[in-house]
PDB file of C-alpha atoms in Angstrom:
ATOM      1  CA  UNK A  44     124.360 106.239  85.114  1.00  0.00           C
ATOM      2  CA  UNK A  45     123.335 103.801  86.848  1.00  0.00           C
ATOM      3  CA  UNK A  46     119.492 103.332  86.319  1.00  0.00           C
ATOM      4  CA  UNK A  47     116.568 101.619  88.211  1.00  0.00           C
ATOM      5  CA  UNK A  48     113.286  99.907  87.648  1.00  0.00           C
ATOM      6  CA  UNK A  49     110.057 101.220  88.153  1.00  0.00           C
ATOM      7  CA  UNK A  50     106.810 100.776  88.124  1.00  0.00           C
ATOM      8  CA  UNK A  51     103.118 101.699  87.628  1.00  0.00           C
ATOM      9  CA  UNK A  52     100.361  99.910  87.146  1.00  0.00           C
ATOM     10  CA  UNK A  53     101.159  97.690  84.014  1.00  0.00           C
ATOM     11  CA  UNK A  54     104.730 100.018  82.741  1.00  0.00           C
ATOM     12  CA  UNK A  55     107.847  99.391  84.040  1.00  0.00           C
ATOM     13  CA  UNK A  56     110.307 101.542  83.007  1.00  0.00           C
ATOM     14  CA  UNK A  57     114.251 101.918  83.854  1.00  0.00           C
ATOM     15  CA  UNK A  58     115.129 105.386  84.575  1.00  0.00           C
ATOM     16  CA  UNK A  59     118.152 107.262  85.992  1.00  0.00           C
ATOM     17  CA  UNK A  60     119.235 107.060  89.577  1.00  0.00           C
ATOM     18  CA  UNK A  61     119.183 111.328  89.547  1.00  0.00           C
ATOM     19  CA  UNK A  62     115.366 111.146  88.350  1.00  0.00           C
ATOM     20  CA  UNK A  63     113.859 108.591  90.667  1.00  0.00           C
ATOM     21  CA  UNK A  64     112.826 111.510  93.053  1.00  0.00           C
ATOM     22  CA  UNK A  65     110.764 113.149  90.367  1.00  0.00           C
ATOM     23  CA  UNK A  66     109.020 109.529  89.113  1.00  0.00           C
ATOM     24  CA  UNK A  67     108.046 109.064  92.436  1.00  0.00           C
ATOM     25  CA  UNK A  68     106.581 111.944  92.753  1.00  0.00           C
ATOM     26  CA  UNK A  69     104.434 111.146  89.741  1.00  0.00           C
ATOM     27  CA  UNK A  70     103.580 108.349  91.485  1.00  0.00           C
ATOM     28  CA  UNK A  71     105.780 105.215  90.221  1.00  0.00           C
ATOM     29  CA  UNK A  72     106.933 102.450  92.680  1.00  0.00           C
ATOM     30  CA  UNK A  73     110.748 101.418  92.817  1.00  0.00           C
ATOM     31  CA  UNK A  74     110.869  97.732  92.117  1.00  0.00           C
ATOM     32  CA  UNK A  75     114.290  95.187  91.869  1.00  0.00           C
ATOM     33  CA  UNK A  76     114.920  92.246  89.526  1.00  0.00           C
ATOM     34  CA  UNK A  77     111.993  90.388  91.060  1.00  0.00           C
ATOM     35  CA  UNK A  78     109.067  93.069  90.368  1.00  0.00           C
ATOM     36  CA  UNK A  79     109.153  92.946  94.201  1.00  0.00           C
ATOM     37  CA  UNK A  80     108.658  96.840  95.702  1.00  0.00           C
ATOM     38  CA  UNK A  81     111.430  98.765  97.100  1.00  0.00           C
ATOM     39  CA  UNK A  82     110.364 102.173  97.736  1.00  0.00           C
ATOM     40  CA  UNK A  83     106.882 103.270  97.477  1.00  0.00           C
ATOM     41  CA  UNK A  84     105.370 106.184  95.429  1.00  0.00           C
ATOM     42  CA  UNK A  85     105.492 109.674  97.324  1.00  0.00           C
ATOM     43  CA  UNK A  86     102.556 110.861  95.335  1.00  0.00           C
ATOM     44  CA  UNK A  87     100.455 110.818  92.148  1.00  0.00           C
ATOM     45  CA  UNK A  88      97.900 109.101  93.758  1.00  0.00           C
ATOM     46  CA  UNK A  89      94.700 109.585  95.100  1.00  0.00           C
ATOM     47  CA  UNK A  90      92.296 106.702  97.462  1.00  0.00           C
ATOM     48  CA  UNK A  91      89.059 106.793  97.528  1.00  0.00           C
ATOM     49  CA  UNK A  92      86.686 108.090  99.791  1.00  0.00           C
ATOM     50  CA  UNK A  93      85.271 104.595 101.066  1.00  0.00           C
ATOM     51  CA  UNK A  94      88.801 103.280 100.930  1.00  0.00           C
ATOM     52  CA  UNK A  95      90.076 105.941 103.215  1.00  0.00           C
ATOM     53  CA  UNK A  96      86.753 105.425 105.737  1.00  0.00           C
ATOM     54  CA  UNK A  97      87.445 101.465 105.501  1.00  0.00           C
ATOM     55  CA  UNK A  98      91.666 102.098 106.504  1.00  0.00           C
ATOM     56  CA  UNK A  99      90.027 104.586 109.478  1.00  0.00           C
ATOM     57  CA  UNK A 100      87.631 102.178 110.563  1.00  0.00           C
ATOM     58  CA  UNK A 101      90.342  99.684 111.027  1.00  0.00           C
ATOM     59  CA  UNK A 102      92.605 101.669 112.533  1.00  0.00           C
ATOM     60  CA  UNK A 103      89.821 102.864 115.253  1.00  0.00           C
ATOM     61  CA  UNK A 104      88.912  99.286 115.684  1.00  0.00           C
ATOM     62  CA  UNK A 105      92.544  97.833 116.289  1.00  0.00           C
ATOM     63  CA  UNK A 106      93.410 100.887 118.848  1.00  0.00           C
ATOM     64  CA  UNK A 107      90.289 100.424 120.903  1.00  0.00           C
ATOM     65  CA  UNK A 108      91.246  96.546 121.087  1.00  0.00           C
ATOM     66  CA  UNK A 109      94.868  97.395 121.515  1.00  0.00           C
ATOM     67  CA  UNK A 110      93.657  99.125 124.496  1.00  0.00           C
ATOM     68  CA  UNK A 111      91.721  96.949 125.802  1.00  0.00           C
ATOM     69  CA  UNK A 112      94.559  94.374 125.677  1.00  0.00           C
ATOM     70  CA  UNK A 113      96.807  96.583 127.928  1.00  0.00           C
ATOM     71  CA  UNK A 114      93.981  96.919 130.261  1.00  0.00           C
ATOM     72  CA  UNK A 115      93.227  93.201 130.273  1.00  0.00           C
ATOM     73  CA  UNK A 116      97.742  92.336 131.581  1.00  0.00           C
ATOM     74  CA  UNK A 117      97.515  90.144 128.656  1.00  0.00           C
ATOM     75  CA  UNK A 118     100.818  91.666 127.399  1.00  0.00           C
ATOM     76  CA  UNK A 119     102.131  90.820 131.266  1.00  0.00           C
ATOM     77  CA  UNK A 120     100.703  87.256 130.425  1.00  0.00           C
ATOM     78  CA  UNK A 121     102.461  86.701 127.630  1.00  0.00           C
ATOM     79  CA  UNK A 122     105.242  88.472 129.309  1.00  0.00           C
ATOM     80  CA  UNK A 123     105.424  85.757 131.976  1.00  0.00           C
ATOM     81  CA  UNK A 124     104.472  83.448 129.500  1.00  0.00           C
ATOM     82  CA  UNK A 125     107.800  83.848 127.677  1.00  0.00           C
ATOM     83  CA  UNK A 126     110.033  83.718 130.620  1.00  0.00           C
ATOM     84  CA  UNK A 127     108.273  80.087 132.037  1.00  0.00           C
ATOM     85  CA  UNK A 128     109.696  79.560 128.272  1.00  0.00           C
ATOM     86  CA  UNK A 129     112.863  80.585 128.594  1.00  0.00           C
ATOM     87  CA  UNK A 130     113.593  78.894 131.976  1.00  0.00           C
ATOM     88  CA  UNK A 131     111.772  75.388 130.486  1.00  0.00           C
ATOM     89  CA  UNK A 132     114.094  75.979 127.569  1.00  0.00           C
ATOM     90  CA  UNK A 133     117.199  76.474 129.208  1.00  0.00           C
ATOM     91  CA  UNK A 134     116.518  72.861 131.473  1.00  0.00           C
ATOM     92  CA  UNK A 135     116.021  71.035 128.570  1.00  0.00           C
ATOM     93  CA  UNK A 136     119.079  72.533 127.837  1.00  0.00           C
ATOM     94  CA  UNK A 137     120.647  71.374 131.132  1.00  0.00           C
ATOM     95  CA  UNK A 138     119.290  67.801 131.136  1.00  0.00           C
ATOM     96  CA  UNK A 139     120.392  66.984 127.649  1.00  0.00           C
ATOM     97  CA  UNK A 140     123.945  68.241 128.333  1.00  0.00           C
ATOM     98  CA  UNK A 141     123.421  66.147 131.431  1.00  0.00           C
ATOM     99  CA  UNK A 142     122.758  62.884 129.379  1.00  0.00           C
ATOM    100  CA  UNK A 143     125.317  63.812 127.150  1.00  0.00           C
ATOM    101  CA  UNK A 144     127.976  63.769 129.878  1.00  0.00           C
ATOM    102  CA  UNK A 145     126.506  60.431 130.978  1.00  0.00           C
ATOM    103  CA  UNK A 146     127.045  58.774 128.065  1.00  0.00           C
ATOM    104  CA  UNK A 147     130.333  60.088 127.330  1.00  0.00           C
ATOM    105  CA  UNK A 148     131.583  58.196 130.987  1.00  0.00           C
TER     106      UNK A 148
END
């Protein structure tokens, strides 16, 4: 049977693939050989109320900032700047190609 590596706090286990879902429900994360998380736990964890409130506040602030940026048209400015950059890169490429062809003649 193939095994996978899972971790919860400082405990690392090797379990059969068929049992992975139940361990994810118990709060274990699936990790690779380097210890990087492949799949996050699907249950078995609790979040304190202060942590939850902090995340909600950050979400509301970022949502408000996003709406402000959309209202200001900053997104359109970025798109125009990206188009200008692409046009300049194309001009530079043409000039480089022209310079190369002039030196080979």
